[in-house]
């Protein structure tokens, strides 16, 4: 075969350049970002590309990013956090994937950042809410309220991260990639131990049937090939069914799907007659507020919640006695003055006279 006939054969089997979204995925995983961050960044990059008529980001720059973000703020009326999320995704794309430094985004219309106070339940409302849950759902919700866990932190909890001796829970790779230690409520110790006893039996059954391997973060599966089969690495709240890993196809027992607890908490709140908008995160808000009400130091609460800045924790002081409830209404002072006047000797008792 001559040289000319060989050239098409060579080009035909030449490796193709990775697609943009594949490059984005590889860089995100190389930096050990969470899967949720990866999913969010991919969403915004695709949105940006489709917004500009499927043009490649290499052909665009600061002007296109500014117009896209302005459209989100002015036309879509997105929240400030949503616009910042889109901005972070696009800055990551250009800085770490395309390796281009963007100039300052002049003319950017920033979405308004409304001041929102967290929804907090009273202790009586929490009691009624938890009474409407049972089994594993009650156990998970009790940890959200009793330990201040985020939902994802609860779902990703491993057996080895629960320390019964010291009554504490280790949160690994939480929000912002930070680890922390929080309390293990005394009220869940016995139910949690009984729950883990059942899981131990289930894990042994999985091993006998040729399964029992759990997903490990980062490169731990390559560094410790047998660690995924060990009891300590199993999820505290695994799924009832085994399912194939969407990336590798390996049959595993992953953790409970988040919507499982979301729906259960919503139903329990309705059954308890709670009219406040209740979510799983409401239990974490209630944890922080009730600790501050009981006299806990705000720095301690900050560490238990895993906040990087104490100003984030300070928001809970606005929904306790130091906020609106710590001030007497002028109407109440008016009623008090009226009552004092009426008990004076010889004071007229006519209605409405002060």
Short mmCIF file of C-alpha atoms in Angstrom, two decimals:
data_model
loop_
_atom_site.label_atom_id
_atom_site.label_comp_id
_atom_site.label_asym_id
_atom_site.label_seq_id
_atom_site.Cartn_x
_atom_site.Cartn_y
_atom_site.Cartn_z
CA UNK A 1 0.00 0.00 0.00
CA UNK A 2 1.45 3.36 -1.02
CA UNK A 3 1.87 6.43 1.17
CA UNK A 4 -1.29 8.13 -0.11
CA UNK A 5 -3.50 5.16 0.74
CA UNK A 6 -2.04 5.02 4.26
CA UNK A 7 -2.86 8.61 5.22
CA UNK A 8 -6.68 8.22 5.39
CA UNK A 9 -6.21 5.10 7.51
CA UNK A 10 -4.03 7.01 10.01
CA UNK A 11 -6.38 9.99 10.30
CA UNK A 12 -9.35 7.65 10.64
CA UNK A 13 -7.98 6.14 13.86
CA UNK A 14 -6.42 9.33 15.25
CA UNK A 15 -7.68 10.14 18.78
CA UNK A 16 -10.44 12.72 18.80
CA UNK A 17 -10.12 15.81 20.95
CA UNK A 18 -12.25 15.55 24.09
CA UNK A 19 -15.50 17.46 24.06
CA UNK A 20 -15.77 20.64 26.09
CA UNK A 21 -18.10 19.18 28.73
CA UNK A 22 -15.82 16.17 29.12
CA UNK A 23 -12.87 18.49 29.68
CA UNK A 24 -14.93 20.42 32.20
CA UNK A 25 -15.79 17.19 34.03
CA UNK A 26 -12.15 16.06 34.13
CA UNK A 27 -10.90 19.36 35.55
CA UNK A 28 -13.64 19.47 38.18
CA UNK A 29 -12.84 15.94 39.35
CA UNK A 30 -9.11 16.64 39.32
CA UNK A 31 -9.81 19.45 41.78
CA UNK A 32 -11.98 17.12 43.92
CA UNK A 33 -15.14 19.20 43.61
CA UNK A 34 -18.37 17.50 44.62
CA UNK A 35 -20.63 15.73 42.14
CA UNK A 36 -23.34 18.29 42.82
CA UNK A 37 -20.97 21.10 41.87
CA UNK A 38 -20.06 19.21 38.71
CA UNK A 39 -23.72 18.80 37.79
CA UNK A 40 -24.44 22.49 38.47
CA UNK A 41 -21.45 23.75 36.46
CA UNK A 42 -22.32 21.53 33.51
CA UNK A 43 -25.89 22.86 33.58
CA UNK A 44 -24.83 26.51 33.45
CA UNK A 45 -22.21 25.95 30.74
CA UNK A 46 -24.80 24.22 28.54
CA UNK A 47 -27.32 26.98 29.26
CA UNK A 48 -24.72 29.61 28.28
CA UNK A 49 -23.92 27.82 25.02
CA UNK A 50 -27.56 27.39 24.00
CA UNK A 51 -28.35 30.99 24.95
CA UNK A 52 -25.81 32.18 22.37
CA UNK A 53 -27.03 29.92 19.57
CA UNK A 54 -24.72 26.96 20.31
CA UNK A 55 -21.57 29.01 19.75
CA UNK A 56 -18.43 27.52 21.24
CA UNK A 57 -17.17 29.37 24.35
CA UNK A 58 -13.76 29.69 22.64
CA UNK A 59 -15.43 32.15 20.26
CA UNK A 60 -16.99 34.18 23.08
CA UNK A 61 -15.74 36.19 26.01
CA UNK A 62 -16.62 38.80 28.63
CA UNK A 63 -19.28 40.54 26.50
CA UNK A 64 -21.25 37.32 25.97
CA UNK A 65 -20.96 36.36 29.64
CA UNK A 66 -22.20 39.80 30.71
CA UNK A 67 -25.19 39.69 28.36
CA UNK A 68 -26.12 36.20 29.58
CA UNK A 69 -25.91 37.17 33.27
CA UNK A 70 -27.82 40.42 32.64
CA UNK A 71 -30.56 38.41 30.93
CA UNK A 72 -30.80 36.11 33.94
CA UNK A 73 -31.17 39.09 36.28
CA UNK A 74 -33.48 41.31 34.22
CA UNK A 75 -35.57 38.86 32.20
CA UNK A 76 -35.58 35.69 34.27
CA UNK A 77 -35.59 37.54 37.63
CA UNK A 78 -33.30 34.96 39.21
CA UNK A 79 -32.08 35.35 42.78
CA UNK A 80 -28.64 36.79 43.49
CA UNK A 81 -27.38 33.38 44.58
CA UNK A 82 -28.49 31.84 41.28
CA UNK A 83 -26.75 34.53 39.23
CA UNK A 84 -23.57 34.09 41.28
CA UNK A 85 -23.76 30.36 40.71
CA UNK A 86 -23.89 30.87 36.93
CA UNK A 87 -21.04 33.38 37.12
CA UNK A 88 -18.85 30.98 39.12
CA UNK A 89 -19.50 28.20 36.60
CA UNK A 90 -18.49 30.36 33.63
CA UNK A 91 -15.44 31.80 35.37
CA UNK A 92 -14.34 28.25 36.19
CA UNK A 93 -14.82 27.24 32.55
CA UNK A 94 -12.71 30.05 31.15
CA UNK A 95 -10.06 30.09 33.86
CA UNK A 96 -9.41 26.37 34.39
CA UNK A 97 -10.66 24.64 31.23
CA UNK A 98 -10.09 27.13 28.42
CA UNK A 99 -7.21 28.76 30.35
CA UNK A 100 -8.27 32.30 29.50
CA UNK A 101 -8.27 35.25 31.88
CA UNK A 102 -11.38 37.35 31.45
CA UNK A 103 -11.33 41.13 31.96
CA UNK A 104 -13.64 42.63 34.56
CA UNK A 105 -17.26 42.20 33.51
CA UNK A 106 -18.24 45.83 32.98
CA UNK A 107 -21.92 46.68 32.79
CA UNK A 108 -22.98 43.59 34.73
CA UNK A 109 -26.43 44.00 36.27
CA UNK A 110 -26.36 42.24 39.63
CA UNK A 111 -29.49 40.54 40.82
CA UNK A 112 -30.86 41.96 44.05
CA UNK A 113 -29.90 40.03 47.15
CA UNK A 114 -32.97 40.04 49.43
CA UNK A 115 -32.44 39.64 53.14
CA UNK A 116 -34.13 36.37 54.08
CA UNK A 117 -34.56 35.07 57.59
CA UNK A 118 -34.48 31.29 58.01
CA UNK A 119 -37.66 29.43 58.84
CA UNK A 120 -37.39 28.08 62.38
CA UNK A 121 -39.74 25.69 64.15
CA UNK A 122 -40.52 25.90 67.83
CA UNK A 123 -39.56 22.96 70.03
CA UNK A 124 -43.22 21.91 70.17
CA UNK A 125 -43.45 21.97 66.37
CA UNK A 126 -40.26 19.90 66.03
CA UNK A 127 -41.71 17.38 68.49
CA UNK A 128 -44.92 17.09 66.47
CA UNK A 129 -43.00 16.83 63.20
CA UNK A 130 -40.75 14.02 64.44
CA UNK A 131 -43.78 12.22 65.89
CA UNK A 132 -45.13 11.96 62.34
CA UNK A 133 -42.04 10.06 61.15
CA UNK A 134 -40.94 6.53 61.88
CA UNK A 135 -38.11 4.11 61.20
CA UNK A 136 -35.16 5.27 59.11
CA UNK A 137 -36.87 8.54 58.18
CA UNK A 138 -37.32 9.43 61.85
CA UNK A 139 -33.67 8.56 62.49
CA UNK A 140 -32.44 10.76 59.63
CA UNK A 141 -34.64 13.71 60.59
CA UNK A 142 -33.55 13.37 64.22
CA UNK A 143 -29.91 13.68 63.15
CA UNK A 144 -30.67 16.74 61.04
CA UNK A 145 -32.22 18.43 64.07
CA UNK A 146 -30.14 16.87 66.84
CA UNK A 147 -26.71 17.24 65.19
CA UNK A 148 -27.30 20.14 62.79
CA UNK A 149 -26.44 18.09 59.71
CA UNK A 150 -27.20 19.15 56.17
CA UNK A 151 -29.24 16.59 54.24
CA UNK A 152 -26.34 15.63 51.98
CA UNK A 153 -24.03 15.24 54.99
CA UNK A 154 -26.54 12.89 56.58
CA UNK A 155 -26.90 10.85 53.39
CA UNK A 156 -23.13 10.50 52.94
CA UNK A 157 -22.50 9.50 56.54
CA UNK A 158 -20.35 6.35 56.85
CA UNK A 159 -20.42 3.82 59.68
CA UNK A 160 -16.88 4.73 60.78
CA UNK A 161 -17.88 8.39 61.19
CA UNK A 162 -20.27 7.67 64.08
CA UNK A 163 -18.42 7.60 67.43
CA UNK A 164 -20.73 6.17 70.08
CA UNK A 165 -18.07 6.26 72.82
CA UNK A 166 -17.58 10.03 72.60
CA UNK A 167 -21.12 10.76 71.38
CA UNK A 168 -19.95 12.60 68.29
CA UNK A 169 -20.33 12.51 64.52
CA UNK A 170 -17.53 13.23 62.04
CA UNK A 171 -18.66 15.12 58.95
CA UNK A 172 -16.21 14.41 56.14
CA UNK A 173 -15.82 16.66 53.11
CA UNK A 174 -18.77 18.87 54.00
CA UNK A 175 -19.73 22.10 52.31
CA UNK A 176 -16.59 23.83 51.05
CA UNK A 177 -14.62 20.58 51.38
CA UNK A 178 -14.26 21.05 55.16
CA UNK A 179 -14.36 18.38 57.86
CA UNK A 180 -15.92 18.99 61.26
CA UNK A 181 -17.15 17.25 64.40
CA UNK A 182 -20.65 17.65 65.77
CA UNK A 183 -22.63 16.06 68.58
CA UNK A 184 -24.41 12.70 68.55
CA UNK A 185 -27.74 13.18 70.37
CA UNK A 186 -28.29 10.78 73.24
CA UNK A 187 -31.85 10.16 72.05
CA UNK A 188 -30.72 8.48 68.82
CA UNK A 189 -27.93 6.31 70.23
CA UNK A 190 -29.96 3.14 70.88
CA UNK A 191 -32.13 3.41 67.74
CA UNK A 192 -29.03 4.07 65.62
CA UNK A 193 -27.19 1.09 67.11
CA UNK A 194 -30.18 -1.15 66.39
CA UNK A 195 -30.33 0.25 62.84
CA UNK A 196 -26.63 -0.47 62.27
CA UNK A 197 -27.09 -4.00 63.60
CA UNK A 198 -29.65 -4.68 60.85
CA UNK A 199 -27.37 -3.11 58.25
CA UNK A 200 -24.48 -5.32 59.35
CA UNK A 201 -26.60 -8.37 58.57
CA UNK A 202 -27.59 -6.90 55.20
CA UNK A 203 -23.95 -6.13 54.36
CA UNK A 204 -22.88 -9.70 55.12
CA UNK A 205 -25.66 -10.96 52.89
CA UNK A 206 -24.43 -8.70 50.07
CA UNK A 207 -20.89 -10.04 50.47
CA UNK A 208 -22.09 -13.63 50.31
CA UNK A 209 -23.95 -12.83 47.07
CA UNK A 210 -20.84 -11.29 45.51
CA UNK A 211 -21.61 -7.63 46.14
CA UNK A 212 -21.10 -5.41 49.19
CA UNK A 213 -18.77 -2.81 47.65
CA UNK A 214 -19.61 0.83 48.32
CA UNK A 215 -18.55 3.91 46.35
CA UNK A 216 -15.41 5.60 47.69
CA UNK A 217 -14.52 9.27 47.17
CA UNK A 218 -11.61 10.55 45.12
CA UNK A 219 -8.87 7.96 44.46
CA UNK A 220 -9.37 5.84 47.57
CA UNK A 221 -10.73 2.92 45.53
CA UNK A 222 -7.43 2.70 43.63
CA UNK A 223 -5.27 3.26 46.70
CA UNK A 224 -7.18 0.77 48.86
CA UNK A 225 -8.89 -1.70 46.48
CA UNK A 226 -10.61 -3.69 49.26
CA UNK A 227 -11.71 -0.71 51.38
CA UNK A 228 -15.06 -0.46 49.60
CA UNK A 229 -16.03 -3.90 50.96
CA UNK A 230 -15.21 -3.04 54.58
CA UNK A 231 -18.00 -2.48 57.08
CA UNK A 232 -16.68 0.88 58.29
CA UNK A 233 -16.99 2.45 54.84
CA UNK A 234 -20.64 1.49 54.31
CA UNK A 235 -23.29 4.19 54.26
CA UNK A 236 -25.29 4.59 57.47
CA UNK A 237 -28.42 5.08 55.38
CA UNK A 238 -28.09 2.83 52.31
CA UNK A 239 -30.67 2.28 49.63
CA UNK A 240 -32.96 -0.73 49.90
CA UNK A 241 -31.98 -1.89 46.41
CA UNK A 242 -28.67 -2.36 44.68
CA UNK A 243 -28.20 -0.41 41.46
CA UNK A 244 -25.50 0.06 38.80
CA UNK A 245 -23.09 2.95 39.21
CA UNK A 246 -23.91 5.42 36.38
CA UNK A 247 -20.21 5.94 35.64
CA UNK A 248 -18.66 2.49 36.01
CA UNK A 249 -21.65 0.15 35.83
CA UNK A 250 -20.59 -1.61 39.05
CA UNK A 251 -23.58 -2.91 41.02
CA UNK A 252 -23.55 -1.16 44.40
CA UNK A 253 -25.83 -0.19 47.25
CA UNK A 254 -25.76 3.62 47.23
CA UNK A 255 -27.18 5.90 49.92
CA UNK A 256 -30.86 6.78 50.21
CA UNK A 257 -32.20 9.08 47.51
CA UNK A 258 -32.59 12.67 48.89
CA UNK A 259 -36.23 13.01 47.85
CA UNK A 260 -37.13 10.12 50.15
CA UNK A 261 -36.66 12.28 53.24
CA UNK A 262 -37.83 15.48 51.53
CA UNK A 263 -41.25 13.99 50.86
CA UNK A 264 -41.51 12.37 54.30
CA UNK A 265 -40.76 15.66 56.09
CA UNK A 266 -43.31 17.53 53.96
CA UNK A 267 -46.00 14.96 54.75
CA UNK A 268 -45.18 14.98 58.46
CA UNK A 269 -45.34 18.79 58.58
CA UNK A 270 -48.77 18.81 56.96
CA UNK A 271 -50.03 16.09 59.30
CA UNK A 272 -48.70 18.05 62.30
CA UNK A 273 -50.64 21.14 61.21
CA UNK A 274 -47.50 23.24 60.71
CA UNK A 275 -48.27 26.06 58.27
CA UNK A 276 -44.67 27.27 57.98
CA UNK A 277 -42.78 26.24 54.81
CA UNK A 278 -40.88 23.24 56.19
CA UNK A 279 -37.97 21.45 54.51
CA UNK A 280 -35.15 19.23 55.71
CA UNK A 281 -32.94 22.31 56.10
CA UNK A 282 -35.51 23.83 58.46
CA UNK A 283 -34.45 21.25 61.04
CA UNK A 284 -30.85 22.49 60.81
CA UNK A 285 -32.03 26.09 61.24
CA UNK A 286 -34.04 25.02 64.28
CA UNK A 287 -31.00 23.21 65.74
CA UNK A 288 -28.91 26.40 65.63
CA UNK A 289 -31.64 28.68 66.97
CA UNK A 290 -32.57 26.41 69.85
CA UNK A 291 -28.92 26.05 70.88
CA UNK A 292 -28.53 29.83 71.01
CA UNK A 293 -31.78 30.16 72.95
CA UNK A 294 -30.51 27.68 75.52
CA UNK A 295 -27.39 29.81 76.10
CA UNK A 296 -24.80 28.12 73.86
CA UNK A 297 -21.93 30.31 72.72
CA UNK A 298 -22.27 31.51 69.12
CA UNK A 299 -18.71 30.40 68.31
CA UNK A 300 -19.55 26.88 69.45
CA UNK A 301 -22.68 26.87 67.30
CA UNK A 302 -20.61 28.13 64.37
CA UNK A 303 -18.22 25.18 64.70
CA UNK A 304 -21.05 22.66 65.04
CA UNK A 305 -22.71 24.03 61.89
CA UNK A 306 -19.45 24.23 59.92
CA UNK A 307 -19.81 27.92 59.01
CA UNK A 308 -16.59 29.54 57.81
CA UNK A 309 -17.73 32.99 59.02
CA UNK A 310 -19.53 33.79 62.26
CA UNK A 311 -21.65 36.36 60.42
CA UNK A 312 -23.47 33.45 58.78
CA UNK A 313 -24.34 32.08 62.21
CA UNK A 314 -25.43 35.51 63.46
CA UNK A 315 -28.58 35.34 61.33
CA UNK A 316 -30.10 32.99 63.90
CA UNK A 317 -30.00 35.70 66.58
CA UNK A 318 -32.65 37.56 64.59
CA UNK A 319 -35.23 34.81 65.02
CA UNK A 320 -34.83 34.29 68.77
CA UNK A 321 -35.43 36.45 71.83
CA UNK A 322 -32.67 38.86 70.83
CA UNK A 323 -34.62 39.79 67.72
CA UNK A 324 -38.22 41.04 67.39
CA UNK A 325 -39.43 38.95 70.33
CA UNK A 326 -36.98 40.72 72.67
CA UNK A 327 -38.75 44.09 72.28
CA UNK A 328 -42.08 45.05 73.86
CA UNK A 329 -44.69 46.31 71.43
CA UNK A 330 -46.03 49.81 72.10
CA UNK A 331 -49.54 48.32 72.02
CA UNK A 332 -48.59 46.03 74.92
CA UNK A 333 -47.26 49.02 76.86
CA UNK A 334 -50.51 50.85 76.16
CA UNK A 335 -52.54 47.91 77.48
CA UNK A 336 -50.29 47.69 80.54
CA UNK A 337 -50.77 51.41 81.30
CA UNK A 338 -54.54 50.97 80.94
CA UNK A 339 -54.54 48.06 83.40
CA UNK A 340 -52.43 50.00 85.95
CA UNK A 341 -54.75 53.02 85.73
CA UNK A 342 -57.84 50.92 86.35
CA UNK A 343 -56.51 49.42 89.58
CA UNK A 344 -55.83 52.84 91.12
CA UNK A 345 -58.25 53.83 93.91
CA UNK A 346 -60.95 56.16 92.62
CA UNK A 347 -59.97 55.76 88.96
CA UNK A 348 -62.94 55.85 86.55
CA UNK A 349 -63.86 52.41 85.17
CA UNK A 350 -65.47 53.56 81.93
CA UNK A 351 -64.50 51.47 78.94
CA UNK A 352 -61.88 53.04 76.76
CA UNK A 353 -60.86 55.68 79.34
CA UNK A 354 -57.13 55.84 80.09
#
